[in-house]
PDB file of C-alpha atoms in Angstrom:
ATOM      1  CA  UNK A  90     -84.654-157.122 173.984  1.00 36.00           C
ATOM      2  CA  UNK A  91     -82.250-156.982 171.374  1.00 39.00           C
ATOM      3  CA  UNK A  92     -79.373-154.272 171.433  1.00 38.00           C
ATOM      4  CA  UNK A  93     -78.216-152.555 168.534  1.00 38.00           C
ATOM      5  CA  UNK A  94     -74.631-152.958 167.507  1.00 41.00           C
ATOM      6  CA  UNK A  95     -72.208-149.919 166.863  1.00 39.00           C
ATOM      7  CA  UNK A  96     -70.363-151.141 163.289  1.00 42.00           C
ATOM      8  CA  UNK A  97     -72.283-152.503 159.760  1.00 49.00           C
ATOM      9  CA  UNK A  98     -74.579-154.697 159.777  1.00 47.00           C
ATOM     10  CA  UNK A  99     -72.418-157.840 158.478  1.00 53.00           C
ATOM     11  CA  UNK A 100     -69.780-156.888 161.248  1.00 53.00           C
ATOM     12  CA  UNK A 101     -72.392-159.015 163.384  1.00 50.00           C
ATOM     13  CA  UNK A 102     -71.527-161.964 161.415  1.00 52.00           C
ATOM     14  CA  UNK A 103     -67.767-161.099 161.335  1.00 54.00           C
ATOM     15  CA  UNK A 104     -67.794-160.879 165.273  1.00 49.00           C
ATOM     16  CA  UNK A 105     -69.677-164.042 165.637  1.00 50.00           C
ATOM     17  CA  UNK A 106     -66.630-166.003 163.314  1.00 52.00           C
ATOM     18  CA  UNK A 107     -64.115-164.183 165.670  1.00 50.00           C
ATOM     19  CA  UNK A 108     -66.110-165.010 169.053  1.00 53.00           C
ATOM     20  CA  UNK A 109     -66.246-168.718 167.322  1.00 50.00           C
ATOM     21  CA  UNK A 110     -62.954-169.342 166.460  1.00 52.00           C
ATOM     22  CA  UNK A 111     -61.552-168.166 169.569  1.00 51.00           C
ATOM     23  CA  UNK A 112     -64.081-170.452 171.854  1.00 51.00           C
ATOM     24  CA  UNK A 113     -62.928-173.377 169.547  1.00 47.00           C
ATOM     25  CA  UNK A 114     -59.861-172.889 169.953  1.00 49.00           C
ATOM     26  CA  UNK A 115     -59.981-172.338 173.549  1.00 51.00           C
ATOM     27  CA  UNK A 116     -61.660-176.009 173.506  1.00 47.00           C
ATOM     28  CA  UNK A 117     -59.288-177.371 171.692  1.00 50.00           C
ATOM     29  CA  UNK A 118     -61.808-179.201 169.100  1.00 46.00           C
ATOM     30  CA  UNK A 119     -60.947-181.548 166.828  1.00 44.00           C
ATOM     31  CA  UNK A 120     -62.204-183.249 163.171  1.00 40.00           C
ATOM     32  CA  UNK A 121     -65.121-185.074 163.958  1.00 41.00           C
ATOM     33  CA  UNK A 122     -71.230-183.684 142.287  1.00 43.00           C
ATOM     34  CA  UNK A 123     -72.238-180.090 141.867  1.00 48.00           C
ATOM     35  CA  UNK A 124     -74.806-179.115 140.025  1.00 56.00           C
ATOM     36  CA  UNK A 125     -76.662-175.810 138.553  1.00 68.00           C
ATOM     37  CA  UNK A 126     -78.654-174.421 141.420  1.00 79.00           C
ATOM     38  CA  UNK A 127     -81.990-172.617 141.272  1.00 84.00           C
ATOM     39  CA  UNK A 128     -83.074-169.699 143.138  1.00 85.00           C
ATOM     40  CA  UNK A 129     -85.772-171.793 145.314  1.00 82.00           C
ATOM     41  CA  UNK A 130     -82.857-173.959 146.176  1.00 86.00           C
ATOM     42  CA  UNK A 131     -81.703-171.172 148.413  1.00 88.00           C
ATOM     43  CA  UNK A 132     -85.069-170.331 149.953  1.00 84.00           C
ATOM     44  CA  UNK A 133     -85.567-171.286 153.618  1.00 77.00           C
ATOM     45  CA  UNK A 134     -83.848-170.884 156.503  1.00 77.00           C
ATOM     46  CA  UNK A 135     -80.201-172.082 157.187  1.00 82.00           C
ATOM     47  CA  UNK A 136     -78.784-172.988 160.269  1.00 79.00           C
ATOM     48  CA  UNK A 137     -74.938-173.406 161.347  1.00 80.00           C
ATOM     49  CA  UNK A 138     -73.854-177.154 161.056  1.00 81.00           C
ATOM     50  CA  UNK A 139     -70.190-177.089 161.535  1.00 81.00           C
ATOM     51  CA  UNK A 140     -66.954-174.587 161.229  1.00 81.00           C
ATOM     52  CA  UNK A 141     -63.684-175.140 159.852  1.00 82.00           C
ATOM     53  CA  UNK A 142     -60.666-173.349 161.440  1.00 79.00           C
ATOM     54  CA  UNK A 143     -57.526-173.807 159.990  1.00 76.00           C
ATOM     55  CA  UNK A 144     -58.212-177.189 158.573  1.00 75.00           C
ATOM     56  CA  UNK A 145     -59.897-178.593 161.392  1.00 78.00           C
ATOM     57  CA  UNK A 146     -63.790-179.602 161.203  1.00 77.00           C
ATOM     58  CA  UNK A 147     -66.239-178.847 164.310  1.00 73.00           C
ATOM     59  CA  UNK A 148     -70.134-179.875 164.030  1.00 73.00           C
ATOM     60  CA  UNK A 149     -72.411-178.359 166.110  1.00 65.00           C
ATOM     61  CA  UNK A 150     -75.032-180.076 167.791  1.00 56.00           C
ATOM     62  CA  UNK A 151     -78.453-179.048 170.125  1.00 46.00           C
ATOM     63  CA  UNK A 152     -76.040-178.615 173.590  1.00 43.00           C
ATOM     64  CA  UNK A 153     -74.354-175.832 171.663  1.00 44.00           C
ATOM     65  CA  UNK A 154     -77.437-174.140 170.824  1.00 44.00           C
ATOM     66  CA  UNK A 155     -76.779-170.757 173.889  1.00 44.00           C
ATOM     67  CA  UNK A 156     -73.158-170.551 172.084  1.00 44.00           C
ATOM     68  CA  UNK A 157     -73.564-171.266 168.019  1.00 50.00           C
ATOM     69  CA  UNK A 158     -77.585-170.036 167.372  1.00 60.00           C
ATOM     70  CA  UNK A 159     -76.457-168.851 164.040  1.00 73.00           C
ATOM     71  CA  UNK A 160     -78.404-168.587 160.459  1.00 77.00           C
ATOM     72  CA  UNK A 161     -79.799-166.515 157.978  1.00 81.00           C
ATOM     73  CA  UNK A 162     -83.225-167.053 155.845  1.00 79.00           C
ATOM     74  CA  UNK A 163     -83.573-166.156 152.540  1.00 84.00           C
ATOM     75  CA  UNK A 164     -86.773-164.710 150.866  1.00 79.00           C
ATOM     76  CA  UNK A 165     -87.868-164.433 147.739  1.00 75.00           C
ATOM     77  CA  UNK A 166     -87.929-160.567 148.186  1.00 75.00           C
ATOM     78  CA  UNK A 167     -84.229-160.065 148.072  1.00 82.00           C
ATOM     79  CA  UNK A 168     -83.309-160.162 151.122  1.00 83.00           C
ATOM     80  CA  UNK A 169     -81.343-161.828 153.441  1.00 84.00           C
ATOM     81  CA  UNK A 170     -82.171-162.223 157.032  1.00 78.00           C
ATOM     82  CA  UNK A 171     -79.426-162.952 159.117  1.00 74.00           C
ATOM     83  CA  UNK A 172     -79.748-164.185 163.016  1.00 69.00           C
ATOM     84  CA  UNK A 173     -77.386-164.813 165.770  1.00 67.00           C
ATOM     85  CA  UNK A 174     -79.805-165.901 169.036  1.00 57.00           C
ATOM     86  CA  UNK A 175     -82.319-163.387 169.414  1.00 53.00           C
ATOM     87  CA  UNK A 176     -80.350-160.366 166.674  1.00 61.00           C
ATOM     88  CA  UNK A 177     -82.058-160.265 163.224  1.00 64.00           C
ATOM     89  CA  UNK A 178     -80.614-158.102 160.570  1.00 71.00           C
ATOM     90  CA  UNK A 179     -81.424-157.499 157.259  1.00 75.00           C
ATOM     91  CA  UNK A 180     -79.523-157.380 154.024  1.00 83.00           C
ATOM     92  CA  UNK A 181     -79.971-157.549 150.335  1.00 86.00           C
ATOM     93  CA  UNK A 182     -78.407-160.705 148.354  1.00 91.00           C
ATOM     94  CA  UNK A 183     -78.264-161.546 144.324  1.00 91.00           C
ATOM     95  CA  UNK A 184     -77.702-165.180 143.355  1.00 92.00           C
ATOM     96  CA  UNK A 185     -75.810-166.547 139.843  1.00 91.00           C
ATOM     97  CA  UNK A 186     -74.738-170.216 139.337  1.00 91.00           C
ATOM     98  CA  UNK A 187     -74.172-172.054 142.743  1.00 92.00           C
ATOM     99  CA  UNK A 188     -73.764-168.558 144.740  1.00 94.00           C
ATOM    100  CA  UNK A 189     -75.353-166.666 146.628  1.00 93.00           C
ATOM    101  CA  UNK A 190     -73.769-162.912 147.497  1.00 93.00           C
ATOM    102  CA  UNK A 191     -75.210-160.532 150.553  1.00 91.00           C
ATOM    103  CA  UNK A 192     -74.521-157.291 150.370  1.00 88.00           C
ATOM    104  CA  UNK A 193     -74.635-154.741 152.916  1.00 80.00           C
ATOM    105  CA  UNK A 194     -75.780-151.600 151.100  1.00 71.00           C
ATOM    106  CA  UNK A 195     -74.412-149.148 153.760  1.00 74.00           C
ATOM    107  CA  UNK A 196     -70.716-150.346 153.442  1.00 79.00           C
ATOM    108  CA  UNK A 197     -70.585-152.410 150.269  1.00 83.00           C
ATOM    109  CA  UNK A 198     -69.320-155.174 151.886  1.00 86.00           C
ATOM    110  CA  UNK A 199     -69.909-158.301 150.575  1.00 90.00           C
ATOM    111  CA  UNK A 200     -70.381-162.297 151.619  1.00 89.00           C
ATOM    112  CA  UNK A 201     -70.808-165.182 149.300  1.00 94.00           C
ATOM    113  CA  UNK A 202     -72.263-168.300 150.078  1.00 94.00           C
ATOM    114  CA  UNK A 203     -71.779-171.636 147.868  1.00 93.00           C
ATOM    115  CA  UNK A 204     -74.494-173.820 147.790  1.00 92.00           C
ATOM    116  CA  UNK A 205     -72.694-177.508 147.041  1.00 88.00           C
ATOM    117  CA  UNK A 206     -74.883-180.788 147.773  1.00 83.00           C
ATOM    118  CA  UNK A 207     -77.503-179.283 150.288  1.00 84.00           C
ATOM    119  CA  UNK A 208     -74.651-177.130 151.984  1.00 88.00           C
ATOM    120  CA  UNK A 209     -74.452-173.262 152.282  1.00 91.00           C
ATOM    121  CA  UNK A 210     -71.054-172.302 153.017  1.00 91.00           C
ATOM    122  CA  UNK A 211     -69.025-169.912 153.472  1.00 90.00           C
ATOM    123  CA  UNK A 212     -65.174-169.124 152.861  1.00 90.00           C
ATOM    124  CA  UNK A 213     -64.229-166.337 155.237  1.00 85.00           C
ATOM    125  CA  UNK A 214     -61.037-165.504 152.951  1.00 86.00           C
ATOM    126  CA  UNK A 215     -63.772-164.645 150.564  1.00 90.00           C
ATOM    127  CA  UNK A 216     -65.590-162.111 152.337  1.00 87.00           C
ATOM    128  CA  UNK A 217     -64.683-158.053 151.165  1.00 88.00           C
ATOM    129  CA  UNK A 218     -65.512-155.280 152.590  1.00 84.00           C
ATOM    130  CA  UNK A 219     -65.412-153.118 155.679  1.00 81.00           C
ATOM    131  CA  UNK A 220     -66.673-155.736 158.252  1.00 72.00           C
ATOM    132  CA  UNK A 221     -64.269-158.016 157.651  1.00 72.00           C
ATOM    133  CA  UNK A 222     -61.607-155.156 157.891  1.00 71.00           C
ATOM    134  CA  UNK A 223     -64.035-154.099 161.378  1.00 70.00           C
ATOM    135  CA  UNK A 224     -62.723-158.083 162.319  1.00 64.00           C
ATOM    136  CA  UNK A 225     -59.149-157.755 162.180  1.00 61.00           C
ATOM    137  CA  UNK A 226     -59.073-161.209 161.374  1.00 60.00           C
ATOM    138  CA  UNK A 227     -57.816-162.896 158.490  1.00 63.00           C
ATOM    139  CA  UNK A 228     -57.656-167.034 159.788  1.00 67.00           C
ATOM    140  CA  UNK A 229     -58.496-170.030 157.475  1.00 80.00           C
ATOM    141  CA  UNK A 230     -62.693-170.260 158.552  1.00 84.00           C
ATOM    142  CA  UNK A 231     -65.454-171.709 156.639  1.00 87.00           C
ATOM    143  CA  UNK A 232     -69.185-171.548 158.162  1.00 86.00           C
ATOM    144  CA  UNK A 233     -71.179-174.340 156.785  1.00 87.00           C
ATOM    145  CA  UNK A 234     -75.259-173.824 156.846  1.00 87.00           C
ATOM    146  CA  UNK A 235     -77.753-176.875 156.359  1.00 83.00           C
ATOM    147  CA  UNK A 236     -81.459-175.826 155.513  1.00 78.00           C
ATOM    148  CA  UNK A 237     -82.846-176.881 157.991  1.00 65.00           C
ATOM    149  CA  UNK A 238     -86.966-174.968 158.137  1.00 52.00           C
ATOM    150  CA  UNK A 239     -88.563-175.247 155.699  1.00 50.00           C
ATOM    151  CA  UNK A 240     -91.805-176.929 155.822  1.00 49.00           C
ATOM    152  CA  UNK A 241     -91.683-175.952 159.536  1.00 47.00           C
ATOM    153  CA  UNK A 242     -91.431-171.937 158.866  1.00 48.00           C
ATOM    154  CA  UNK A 243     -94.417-172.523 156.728  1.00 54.00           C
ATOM    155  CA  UNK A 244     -96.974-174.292 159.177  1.00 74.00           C
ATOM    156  CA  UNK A 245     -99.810-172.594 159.814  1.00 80.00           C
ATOM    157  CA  UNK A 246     -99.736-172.717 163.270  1.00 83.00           C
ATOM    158  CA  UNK A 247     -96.263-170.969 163.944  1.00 85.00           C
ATOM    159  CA  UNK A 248     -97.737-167.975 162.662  1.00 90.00           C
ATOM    160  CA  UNK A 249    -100.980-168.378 164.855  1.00 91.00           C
ATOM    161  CA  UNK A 250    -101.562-166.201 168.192  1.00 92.00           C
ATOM    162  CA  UNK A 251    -100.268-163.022 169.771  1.00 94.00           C
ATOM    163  CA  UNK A 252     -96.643-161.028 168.946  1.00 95.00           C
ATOM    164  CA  UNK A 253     -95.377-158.376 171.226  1.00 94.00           C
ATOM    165  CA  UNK A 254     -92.504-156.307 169.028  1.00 93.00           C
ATOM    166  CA  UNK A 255     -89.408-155.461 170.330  1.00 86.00           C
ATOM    167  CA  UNK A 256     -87.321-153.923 167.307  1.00 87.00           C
ATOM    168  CA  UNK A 257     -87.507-152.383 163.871  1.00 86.00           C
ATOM    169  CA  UNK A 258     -84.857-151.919 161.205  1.00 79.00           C
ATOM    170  CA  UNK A 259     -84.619-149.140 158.668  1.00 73.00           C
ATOM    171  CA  UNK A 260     -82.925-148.640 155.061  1.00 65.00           C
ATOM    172  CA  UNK A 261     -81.094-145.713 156.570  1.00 64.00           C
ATOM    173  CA  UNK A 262     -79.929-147.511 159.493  1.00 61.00           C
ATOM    174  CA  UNK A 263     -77.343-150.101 160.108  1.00 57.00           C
ATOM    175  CA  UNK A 264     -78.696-152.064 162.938  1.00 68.00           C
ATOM    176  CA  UNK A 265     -82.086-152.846 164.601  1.00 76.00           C
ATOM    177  CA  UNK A 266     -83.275-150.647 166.918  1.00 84.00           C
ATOM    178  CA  UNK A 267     -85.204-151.550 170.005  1.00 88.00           C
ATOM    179  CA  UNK A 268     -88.808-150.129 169.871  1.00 89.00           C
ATOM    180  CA  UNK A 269     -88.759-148.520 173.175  1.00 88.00           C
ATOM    181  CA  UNK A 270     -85.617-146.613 171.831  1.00 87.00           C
ATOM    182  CA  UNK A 271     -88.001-144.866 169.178  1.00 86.00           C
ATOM    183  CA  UNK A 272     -91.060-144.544 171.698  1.00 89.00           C
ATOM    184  CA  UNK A 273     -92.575-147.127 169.780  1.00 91.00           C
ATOM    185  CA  UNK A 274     -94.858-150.294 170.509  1.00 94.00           C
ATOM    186  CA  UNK A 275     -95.932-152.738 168.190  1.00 95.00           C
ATOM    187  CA  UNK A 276     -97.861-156.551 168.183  1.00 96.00           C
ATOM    188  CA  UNK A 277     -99.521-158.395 165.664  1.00 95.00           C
ATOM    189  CA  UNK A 278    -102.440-161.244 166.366  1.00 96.00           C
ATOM    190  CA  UNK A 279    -103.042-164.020 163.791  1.00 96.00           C
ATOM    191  CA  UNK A 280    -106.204-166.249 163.769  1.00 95.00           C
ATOM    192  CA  UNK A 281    -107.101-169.665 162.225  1.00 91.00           C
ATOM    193  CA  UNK A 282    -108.076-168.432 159.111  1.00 92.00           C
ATOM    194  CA  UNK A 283    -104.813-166.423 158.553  1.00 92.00           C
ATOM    195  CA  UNK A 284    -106.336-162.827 159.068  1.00 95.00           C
ATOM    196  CA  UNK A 285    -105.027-160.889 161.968  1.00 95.00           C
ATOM    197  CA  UNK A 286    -104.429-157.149 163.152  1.00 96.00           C
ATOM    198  CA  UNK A 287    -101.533-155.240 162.712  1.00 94.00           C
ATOM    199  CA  UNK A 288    -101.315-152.140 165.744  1.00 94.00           C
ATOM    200  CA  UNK A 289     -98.158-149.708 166.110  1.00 93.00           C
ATOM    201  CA  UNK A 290     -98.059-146.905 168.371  1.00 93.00           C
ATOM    202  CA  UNK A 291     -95.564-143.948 168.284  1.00 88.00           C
ATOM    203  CA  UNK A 292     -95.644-141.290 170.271  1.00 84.00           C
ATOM    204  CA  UNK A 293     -98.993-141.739 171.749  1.00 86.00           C
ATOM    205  CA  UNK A 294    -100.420-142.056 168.390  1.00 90.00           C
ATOM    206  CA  UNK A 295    -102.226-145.706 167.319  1.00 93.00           C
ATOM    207  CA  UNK A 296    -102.691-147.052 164.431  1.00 91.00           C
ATOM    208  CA  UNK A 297    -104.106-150.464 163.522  1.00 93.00           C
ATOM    209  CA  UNK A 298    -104.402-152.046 159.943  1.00 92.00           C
ATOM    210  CA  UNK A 299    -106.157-155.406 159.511  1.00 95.00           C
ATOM    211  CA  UNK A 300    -104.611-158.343 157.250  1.00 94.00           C
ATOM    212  CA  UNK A 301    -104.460-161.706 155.474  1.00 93.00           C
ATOM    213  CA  UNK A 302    -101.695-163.480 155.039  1.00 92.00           C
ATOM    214  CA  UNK A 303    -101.656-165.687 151.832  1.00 87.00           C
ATOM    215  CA  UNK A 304     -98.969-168.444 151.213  1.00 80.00           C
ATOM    216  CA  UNK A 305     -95.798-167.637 149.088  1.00 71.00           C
ATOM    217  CA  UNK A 306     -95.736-169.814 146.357  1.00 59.00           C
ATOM    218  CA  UNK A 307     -91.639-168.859 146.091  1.00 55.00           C
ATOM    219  CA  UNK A 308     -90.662-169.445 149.844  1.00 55.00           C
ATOM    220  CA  UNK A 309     -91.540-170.599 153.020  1.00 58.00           C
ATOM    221  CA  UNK A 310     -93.524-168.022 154.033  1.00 72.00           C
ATOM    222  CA  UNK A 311     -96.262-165.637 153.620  1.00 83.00           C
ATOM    223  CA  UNK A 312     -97.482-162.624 151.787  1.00 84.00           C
ATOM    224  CA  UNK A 313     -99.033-159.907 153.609  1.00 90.00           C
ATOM    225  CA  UNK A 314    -102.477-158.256 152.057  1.00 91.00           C
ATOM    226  CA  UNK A 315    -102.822-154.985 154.242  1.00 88.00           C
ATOM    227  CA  UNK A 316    -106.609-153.424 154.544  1.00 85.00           C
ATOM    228  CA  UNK A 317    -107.958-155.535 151.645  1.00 81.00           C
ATOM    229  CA  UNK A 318    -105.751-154.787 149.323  1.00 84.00           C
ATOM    230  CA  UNK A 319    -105.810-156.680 145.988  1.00 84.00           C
ATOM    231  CA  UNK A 320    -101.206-156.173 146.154  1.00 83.00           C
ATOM    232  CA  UNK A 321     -99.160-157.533 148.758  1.00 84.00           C
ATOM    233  CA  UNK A 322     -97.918-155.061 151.039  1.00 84.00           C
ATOM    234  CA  UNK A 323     -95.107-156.894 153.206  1.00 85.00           C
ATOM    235  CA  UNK A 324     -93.960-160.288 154.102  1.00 84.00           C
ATOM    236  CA  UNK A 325     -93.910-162.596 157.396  1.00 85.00           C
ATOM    237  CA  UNK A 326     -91.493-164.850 157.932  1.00 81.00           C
ATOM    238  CA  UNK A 327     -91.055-167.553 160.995  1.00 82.00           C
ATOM    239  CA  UNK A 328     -87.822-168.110 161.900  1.00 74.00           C
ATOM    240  CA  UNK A 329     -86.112-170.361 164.825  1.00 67.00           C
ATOM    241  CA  UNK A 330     -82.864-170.823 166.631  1.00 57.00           C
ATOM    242  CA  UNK A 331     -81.575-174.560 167.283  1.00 53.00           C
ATOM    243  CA  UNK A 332     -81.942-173.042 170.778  1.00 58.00           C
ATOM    244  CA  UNK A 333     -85.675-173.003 170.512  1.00 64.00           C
ATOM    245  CA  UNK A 334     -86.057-169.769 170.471  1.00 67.00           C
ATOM    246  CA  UNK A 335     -89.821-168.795 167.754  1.00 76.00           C
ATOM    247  CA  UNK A 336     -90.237-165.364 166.401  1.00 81.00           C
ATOM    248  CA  UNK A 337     -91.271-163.608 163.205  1.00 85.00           C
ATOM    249  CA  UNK A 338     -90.261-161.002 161.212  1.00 84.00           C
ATOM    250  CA  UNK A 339     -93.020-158.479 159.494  1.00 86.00           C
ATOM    251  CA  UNK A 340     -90.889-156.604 156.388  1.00 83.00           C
ATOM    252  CA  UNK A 341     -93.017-153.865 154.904  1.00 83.00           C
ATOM    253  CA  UNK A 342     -92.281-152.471 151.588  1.00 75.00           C
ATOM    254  CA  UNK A 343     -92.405-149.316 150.411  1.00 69.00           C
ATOM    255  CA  UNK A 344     -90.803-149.273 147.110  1.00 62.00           C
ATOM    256  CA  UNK A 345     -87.212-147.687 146.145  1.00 61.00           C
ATOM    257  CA  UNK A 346     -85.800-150.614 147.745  1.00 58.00           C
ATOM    258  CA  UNK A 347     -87.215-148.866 150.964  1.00 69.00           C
ATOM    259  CA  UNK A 348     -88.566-151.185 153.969  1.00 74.00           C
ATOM    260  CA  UNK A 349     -89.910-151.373 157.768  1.00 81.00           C
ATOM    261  CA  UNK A 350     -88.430-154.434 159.292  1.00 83.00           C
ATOM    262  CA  UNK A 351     -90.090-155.224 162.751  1.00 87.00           C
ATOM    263  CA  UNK A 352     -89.520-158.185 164.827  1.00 88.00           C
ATOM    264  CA  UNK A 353     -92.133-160.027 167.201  1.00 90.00           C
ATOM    265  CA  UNK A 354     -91.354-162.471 170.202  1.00 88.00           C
ATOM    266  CA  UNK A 355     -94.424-164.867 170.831  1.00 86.00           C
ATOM    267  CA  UNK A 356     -96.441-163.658 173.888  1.00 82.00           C
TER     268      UNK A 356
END
């Protein structure tokens, strides 16, 4: 189960440059045309491919999945989600040209990633805001991202069987919060023909909505059609580590820019 962190919500991603830079160093690692993009050029999920520090290059590879499982996956909704192993957080991102800018709208601080022939980096002298001043670290790091699901996160069978949650995120809150914090439980089943049942209990209280998911036509996921509703309620995306590690992330909207974010590990 996931633990929730004590500073913003990009601070995660500021801790994991610091822990990275440091373990690099400690290894002692050495080096191993632009054009307009489109939005759907940033759709998908992106994993980490390889660091700079300080001018030298490091790729990562499938034995450093338990140390580098790093990415984020960008919907068509606005948002952002970030992952580092088994942590999923959620922030909102707005894209002109060739970049793409998250935002954390708790602290204002901001990250922009430049998307320059299939790569999705990121300058970490670039990065403003609070959880890079949480860091305390001002070194010469780039993160480089390759997209690397995207037909996989949208294969039907991913999404099929049973979910067990273990943590939701809210608008008002910086970090995910494990269910059993909130005295709540949650799972999702999906069947073959892409309906399933939502249930969430709180406080001894159950409640259980049934679905259909549909197939985004501007990502590599699905929409969500709660109760037979003719609107889409929510979104489901798939998302993996290198490190193997499968689970999906249910985003509910509720307008205002509000949202439930809960998070399922595959039973």
């Amino acid at each position: 189960m996931k633990k929730a962190h004590p500073f913003s919500r990009l601070a995660l991603v500021a801790v994991v440059v610091i822990s990275l830079t440091m373990a690099l160093t400690a290894l002692g690692c050495k080096p191993a045309s632009q054009e307009s993009a489109k939005p759907e050029d940033f759709y998908g999920t992106w994993v980490i491919s390889s660091m700079d520090v300080d001018g030298e290059t490091v790729s990562f590879s499938g034995e450093d999945d338990e140390m580098f499982a790093m990415g984020l996956s960008v919907s068509e909704d606005g948002v952002a989600y970030f992952y580092v192993n088994s942590e999923v957080t959620a922030d909102e991102y707005s894209i002109k040209g060739n970049t793409l800018t998250v935002m954390d709208s708790l602290d204002g601080t901001t990250m922009p990633f430049h998307l320059k022939n299939g790569t999705l980096s990121l300058d970490w002298s670039d990065v403003k805001g609070p959880a890079r001043e949480e860091a305390g670290f001002d070194g010469n790091v780039v993160l480089r991202f390759t997209r690397t699901h995207t037909e996989t996160s949208a294969r039907q069978n991913n999404y099929l069987g049973k979910w067990t949650g273990y943590d939701v995120m809210l608008p008002d809150k910086g970090n995910p919060i494990p269910l059993a914090d909130v005295g709540m439980t949650s799972s999702l089943s999906i069947n073959d023909d892409l309906t399933g049942r939502l249930t969430i209990t709180m406080d001894g209280n159950t409640e259980t909505q049934d679905f259909r998911l549909e197939r985004s036509t501007k990502t590599y996921g699905y929409v969500v059609y709660m109760d037979g509703s003719e609107e889409p309620q929510a979104s489901l995306s798939y998302l993996q580590s290198e490190g193997g590690t499968d689970w999906l992330t249910l985003t509910i909207l509720a307008g205002d820019g509000d949202f439930m974010q809960l998070s399922y590990t595959k039973e």
